[in-house]
Amino acid sequence: MIDLFLNWAGDPAVQGLFLSPLIGAIMGLILTFLVQAPPSAAPHPETIYQTRIVFIKQVRARGIQGEDGPLVLGVAIFMAFVVTWVYARYAVDAIRCWNFVTLSFLSFNVASAIAGVMKREITANWLAYLAFPMVALVASLYLAVKASDGLIPNAAELASRYGLIDFYFKVLNASQRNWMLTQSLGIIVGLFATLIAAMRLTYYISLSNQRGGGWWAGLWRHVAFFTRRLDGFSGVALAIIFYGLSWVLLSGIVYGWLMQRT
């Protein structure tokens, strides 16, 4: 019986589609309910804007400082040329990891949001802010399916047999090189888009939980600090651009354009 359970739990499909969301949801519920409610006499900011102002004041009072590191798309494009062989060899694992991370973040934050609503820490105003990153993470799952459909049969086996140079120039023809280049770029850009959506969703969930008291509220406060970078309209615009670019790459539109040029 135990061996049967271990075999079931070790199945990649079970881990990706069942266990990772389950673990994420459990952790989200636990970490949200462990936050102590604020004193009844304490002011209770009702909106995202009010809570953000309180959070910024707390961060400045604690003397937390940081420097913004820009997300450079050019680096991702350059790296795509280098990792063509890696994509061919490990694309299946990368897509599986993409699904795992997306489902974990989504289930964790959805569970936290439900717990926040039950504790009356998250109102309809907050849910409006949570809607976009949640929908975006669902879009990540769709992009991962597109990436799976674009895999070339036997590419992983051939990539493991040949080195980078031989595989790229001797095994692949021009059509396959263009296809794998656009697919690898689509996965990389899609991963960045998923990271943006996950950070935005976690940021707003963290803001709602750091309004309480106790050690766990302090933990959420630090999470909010590290995920605050993409707050605001710029984060939404960047996510939309990245998701759109990933879809254009994975759907074969860019590939068709390249083939017309060659």
CSV table of N, CA and C in Angstrom, one decimal, residues 61-146:
chain,number,residue,atom,x,y,z
A,61,ALA,N,10.3,53.6,8.0
A,61,ALA,CA,10.6,53.6,9.4
A,61,ALA,C,11.6,52.6,9.8
A,62,ARG,N,11.5,51.4,9.2
A,62,ARG,CA,12.5,50.4,9.5
A,62,ARG,C,13.8,50.5,8.8
A,63,GLY,N,13.9,51.5,7.9
A,63,GLY,CA,15.1,51.7,7.2
A,63,GLY,C,15.5,50.7,6.2
A,64,ILE,N,14.5,50.0,5.6
A,64,ILE,CA,14.8,49.0,4.5
A,64,ILE,C,15.0,49.7,3.2
A,65,GLN,N,16.1,49.4,2.6
A,65,GLN,CA,16.5,50.1,1.4
A,65,GLN,C,16.8,49.0,0.3
A,66,GLY,N,16.6,49.3,-1.0
A,66,GLY,CA,16.9,48.4,-2.0
A,66,GLY,C,17.0,49.1,-3.3
A,67,GLU,N,17.6,48.5,-4.3
A,67,GLU,CA,17.8,49.1,-5.6
A,67,GLU,C,17.0,48.3,-6.6
A,68,ASP,N,16.4,49.0,-7.5
A,68,ASP,CA,15.6,48.3,-8.5
A,68,ASP,C,16.5,47.7,-9.6
A,69,GLY,N,16.3,46.4,-9.9
A,69,GLY,CA,17.0,45.8,-11.0
A,69,GLY,C,16.1,45.6,-12.2
A,70,PRO,N,16.4,46.3,-13.3
A,70,PRO,CA,15.5,46.2,-14.4
A,70,PRO,C,15.5,44.8,-15.1
A,71,LEU,N,14.4,44.5,-15.6
A,71,LEU,CA,14.3,43.2,-16.4
A,71,LEU,C,14.6,43.5,-17.8
A,72,VAL,N,15.7,43.0,-18.2
A,72,VAL,CA,16.3,43.3,-19.6
A,72,VAL,C,15.9,42.2,-20.5
A,73,LEU,N,15.0,42.5,-21.4
A,73,LEU,CA,14.5,41.5,-22.4
A,73,LEU,C,15.7,41.1,-23.3
A,74,GLY,N,16.6,42.1,-23.6
A,74,GLY,CA,17.7,41.8,-24.5
A,74,GLY,C,18.5,40.6,-24.0
A,75,VAL,N,18.7,40.5,-22.7
A,75,VAL,CA,19.5,39.4,-22.1
A,75,VAL,C,18.8,38.1,-22.4
A,76,ALA,N,17.4,38.1,-22.2
A,76,ALA,CA,16.7,36.9,-22.5
A,76,ALA,C,16.8,36.4,-23.9
A,77,ILE,N,16.8,37.4,-24.8
A,77,ILE,CA,16.9,37.1,-26.3
A,77,ILE,C,18.3,36.5,-26.6
A,78,PHE,N,19.3,37.2,-26.0
A,78,PHE,CA,20.7,36.7,-26.2
A,78,PHE,C,20.9,35.3,-25.7
A,79,MET,N,20.3,35.0,-24.5
A,79,MET,CA,20.5,33.7,-23.9
A,79,MET,C,19.7,32.7,-24.7
A,80,ALA,N,18.7,33.1,-25.4
A,80,ALA,CA,17.9,32.1,-26.2
A,80,ALA,C,18.8,31.4,-27.2
A,81,PHE,N,19.7,32.2,-27.8
A,81,PHE,CA,20.6,31.6,-28.8
A,81,PHE,C,21.5,30.6,-28.2
A,82,VAL,N,21.9,30.9,-27.0
A,82,VAL,CA,22.8,30.0,-26.3
A,82,VAL,C,22.2,28.7,-25.8
A,83,VAL,N,20.9,28.8,-25.4
A,83,VAL,CA,20.3,27.7,-24.8
A,83,VAL,C,19.4,26.9,-25.8
A,84,THR,N,19.6,27.0,-27.1
A,84,THR,CA,18.8,26.2,-28.0
A,84,THR,C,19.0,24.7,-27.8
A,85,TRP,N,20.2,24.3,-27.6
A,85,TRP,CA,20.5,22.9,-27.3
A,85,TRP,C,19.8,22.5,-25.9
A,86,VAL,N,20.0,23.4,-25.0
A,86,VAL,CA,19.4,23.1,-23.6
A,86,VAL,C,17.9,23.0,-23.7
A,87,TYR,N,17.3,23.8,-24.6
A,87,TYR,CA,15.8,23.7,-24.8
A,87,TYR,C,15.4,22.4,-25.4
A,88,ALA,N,16.2,22.0,-26.4
A,88,ALA,CA,15.9,20.7,-27.0
A,88,ALA,C,16.0,19.5,-26.0
A,89,ARG,N,17.0,19.6,-25.2
A,89,ARG,CA,17.3,18.6,-24.2
A,89,ARG,C,16.4,18.6,-23.0
A,90,TYR,N,16.0,19.7,-22.5
A,90,TYR,CA,15.3,19.8,-21.3
A,90,TYR,C,14.0,20.5,-21.3
A,91,ALA,N,13.4,20.7,-22.5
A,91,ALA,CA,12.2,21.5,-22.7
A,91,ALA,C,11.0,20.8,-21.9
A,92,VAL,N,11.0,19.5,-21.9
A,92,VAL,CA,9.9,18.8,-21.2
A,92,VAL,C,10.0,19.1,-19.7
A,93,ASP,N,11.2,19.1,-19.1
A,93,ASP,CA,11.3,19.4,-17.7
A,93,ASP,C,11.1,20.8,-17.4
A,94,ALA,N,11.5,21.7,-18.3
A,94,ALA,CA,11.2,23.2,-18.1
A,94,ALA,C,9.7,23.5,-18.1
A,95,ILE,N,9.0,22.9,-19.0
A,95,ILE,CA,7.6,23.1,-19.1
A,95,ILE,C,6.9,22.5,-17.9
A,96,ARG,N,7.3,21.4,-17.4
A,96,ARG,CA,6.8,20.8,-16.2
A,96,ARG,C,7.0,21.7,-15.0
A,97,CYS,N,8.2,22.2,-14.9
A,97,CYS,CA,8.6,23.1,-13.8
A,97,CYS,C,7.7,24.4,-13.9
A,98,TRP,N,7.5,24.9,-15.1
A,98,TRP,CA,6.7,26.1,-15.3
A,98,TRP,C,5.3,25.8,-14.8
A,99,ASN,N,4.7,24.7,-15.1
A,99,ASN,CA,3.4,24.4,-14.6
A,99,ASN,C,3.4,24.2,-13.1
A,100,PHE,N,4.4,23.6,-12.6
A,100,PHE,CA,4.5,23.4,-11.1
A,100,PHE,C,4.5,24.8,-10.4
A,101,VAL,N,5.4,25.7,-10.8
A,101,VAL,CA,5.5,27.0,-10.2
A,101,VAL,C,4.2,27.8,-10.3
A,102,THR,N,3.6,27.8,-11.5
A,102,THR,CA,2.4,28.5,-11.7
A,102,THR,C,1.3,28.0,-10.8
A,103,LEU,N,1.1,26.7,-10.8
A,103,LEU,CA,0.0,26.1,-10.0
A,103,LEU,C,0.3,26.4,-8.5
A,104,SER,N,1.5,26.3,-8.1
A,104,SER,CA,1.9,26.5,-6.7
A,104,SER,C,1.6,28.0,-6.3
A,105,PHE,N,2.0,28.9,-7.0
A,105,PHE,CA,1.7,30.3,-6.7
A,105,PHE,C,0.2,30.6,-6.8
A,106,LEU,N,-0.4,30.1,-7.8
A,106,LEU,CA,-1.9,30.4,-7.9
A,106,LEU,C,-2.7,29.8,-6.8
A,107,SER,N,-2.4,28.5,-6.4
A,107,SER,CA,-3.2,27.9,-5.3
A,107,SER,C,-2.8,28.5,-4.0
A,108,PHE,N,-1.6,28.9,-3.8
A,108,PHE,CA,-1.1,29.5,-2.5
A,108,PHE,C,-1.9,30.8,-2.3
A,109,ASN,N,-1.9,31.7,-3.3
A,109,ASN,CA,-2.5,33.0,-3.2
A,109,ASN,C,-4.0,32.9,-3.2
A,110,VAL,N,-4.6,32.0,-4.0
A,110,VAL,CA,-6.1,31.9,-4.0
A,110,VAL,C,-6.5,31.4,-2.6
A,111,ALA,N,-5.8,30.5,-2.0
A,111,ALA,CA,-6.1,30.0,-0.6
A,111,ALA,C,-6.0,31.2,0.4
A,112,SER,N,-4.9,32.0,0.2
A,112,SER,CA,-4.7,33.1,1.1
A,112,SER,C,-5.8,34.1,0.9
A,113,ALA,N,-6.2,34.4,-0.3
A,113,ALA,CA,-7.3,35.3,-0.5
A,113,ALA,C,-8.6,34.9,0.1
A,114,ILE,N,-8.9,33.6,0.0
A,114,ILE,CA,-10.1,33.0,0.6
A,114,ILE,C,-10.0,33.2,2.1
A,115,ALA,N,-8.9,32.9,2.7
A,115,ALA,CA,-8.7,33.0,4.1
A,115,ALA,C,-8.8,34.5,4.5
A,116,GLY,N,-8.3,35.4,3.7
A,116,GLY,CA,-8.4,36.8,4.0
A,116,GLY,C,-9.8,37.3,3.9
A,117,VAL,N,-10.6,36.8,3.0
A,117,VAL,CA,-12.1,37.1,2.9
A,117,VAL,C,-12.8,36.6,4.1
A,118,MET,N,-12.5,35.4,4.6
A,118,MET,CA,-13.1,34.9,5.8
A,118,MET,C,-12.8,35.7,7.0
A,119,LYS,N,-11.6,36.2,7.0
A,119,LYS,CA,-11.1,37.1,8.2
A,119,LYS,C,-11.6,38.5,8.0
A,120,ARG,N,-12.2,38.8,6.9
A,120,ARG,CA,-12.6,40.2,6.6
A,120,ARG,C,-11.5,41.2,6.4
A,121,GLU,N,-10.4,40.6,6.0
A,121,GLU,CA,-9.2,41.5,5.7
A,121,GLU,C,-9.2,41.9,4.2
A,122,ILE,N,-9.8,41.1,3.4
A,122,ILE,CA,-9.9,41.4,2.0
A,122,ILE,C,-11.3,41.6,1.6
A,123,THR,N,-11.6,42.8,1.0
A,123,THR,CA,-12.9,43.2,0.6
A,123,THR,C,-13.0,43.1,-1.0
A,124,ALA,N,-14.2,43.6,-1.5
A,124,ALA,CA,-14.4,43.6,-2.9
A,124,ALA,C,-13.3,44.5,-3.6
A,125,ASN,N,-13.0,45.6,-2.9
A,125,ASN,CA,-12.0,46.5,-3.5
A,125,ASN,C,-10.6,45.8,-3.7
A,126,TRP,N,-10.3,44.9,-2.8
A,126,TRP,CA,-9.0,44.2,-2.9
A,126,TRP,C,-9.1,43.1,-4.0
A,127,LEU,N,-10.2,42.5,-4.1
A,127,LEU,CA,-10.4,41.4,-5.1
A,127,LEU,C,-10.2,41.9,-6.5
A,128,ALA,N,-10.6,43.2,-6.7
A,128,ALA,CA,-10.4,43.8,-8.0
A,128,ALA,C,-9.0,43.9,-8.4
A,129,TYR,N,-8.1,44.1,-7.4
A,129,TYR,CA,-6.7,44.2,-7.7
A,129,TYR,C,-6.1,42.8,-7.9
A,130,LEU,N,-6.7,41.8,-7.2
A,130,LEU,CA,-6.2,40.4,-7.3
A,130,LEU,C,-6.6,39.8,-8.6
A,131,ALA,N,-7.6,40.3,-9.3
A,131,ALA,CA,-8.2,39.6,-10.5
A,131,ALA,C,-7.2,39.5,-11.6
A,132,PHE,N,-6.5,40.6,-11.9
A,132,PHE,CA,-5.6,40.6,-13.1
A,132,PHE,C,-4.4,39.5,-12.9
A,133,PRO,N,-3.7,39.6,-11.8
A,133,PRO,CA,-2.6,38.6,-11.7
A,133,PRO,C,-3.1,37.1,-11.7
A,134,MET,N,-4.3,36.9,-11.1
A,134,MET,CA,-4.8,35.6,-11.1
A,134,MET,C,-5.2,35.1,-12.5
A,135,VAL,N,-5.8,35.9,-13.3
A,135,VAL,CA,-6.1,35.6,-14.7
A,135,VAL,C,-4.8,35.4,-15.5
A,136,ALA,N,-3.8,36.2,-15.2
A,136,ALA,CA,-2.6,36.1,-15.9
A,136,ALA,C,-1.9,34.8,-15.6
A,137,LEU,N,-2.0,34.3,-14.4
A,137,LEU,CA,-1.4,33.0,-14.0
A,137,LEU,C,-2.1,31.9,-14.7
A,138,VAL,N,-3.4,32.0,-14.9
A,138,VAL,CA,-4.2,31.0,-15.7
A,138,VAL,C,-3.7,31.0,-17.1
A,139,ALA,N,-3.4,32.3,-17.6
A,139,ALA,CA,-2.9,32.4,-19.0
A,139,ALA,C,-1.5,31.7,-19.1
A,140,SER,N,-0.8,31.7,-18.0
A,140,SER,CA,0.5,31.0,-18.0
A,140,SER,C,0.3,29.5,-18.3
A,141,LEU,N,-0.7,28.9,-17.7
A,141,LEU,CA,-1.0,27.5,-17.9
A,141,LEU,C,-1.3,27.2,-19.4
A,142,TYR,N,-2.0,28.2,-20.0
A,142,TYR,CA,-2.4,28.0,-21.4
A,142,TYR,C,-1.1,28.1,-22.2
A,143,LEU,N,-0.2,29.0,-21.9
A,143,LEU,CA,1.0,29.1,-22.7
A,143,LEU,C,1.9,27.9,-22.5
A,144,ALA,N,1.9,27.3,-21.3
A,144,ALA,CA,2.6,26.1,-21.1
A,144,ALA,C,2.1,24.9,-22.0
A,145,VAL,N,0.8,24.9,-22.2
A,145,VAL,CA,0.2,23.9,-23.1
A,145,VAL,C,0.6,24.1,-24.5
A,146,LYS,N,0.7,25.4,-24.9
A,146,LYS,CA,1.1,25.8,-26.3
A,146,LYS,C,2.6,25.3,-26.5
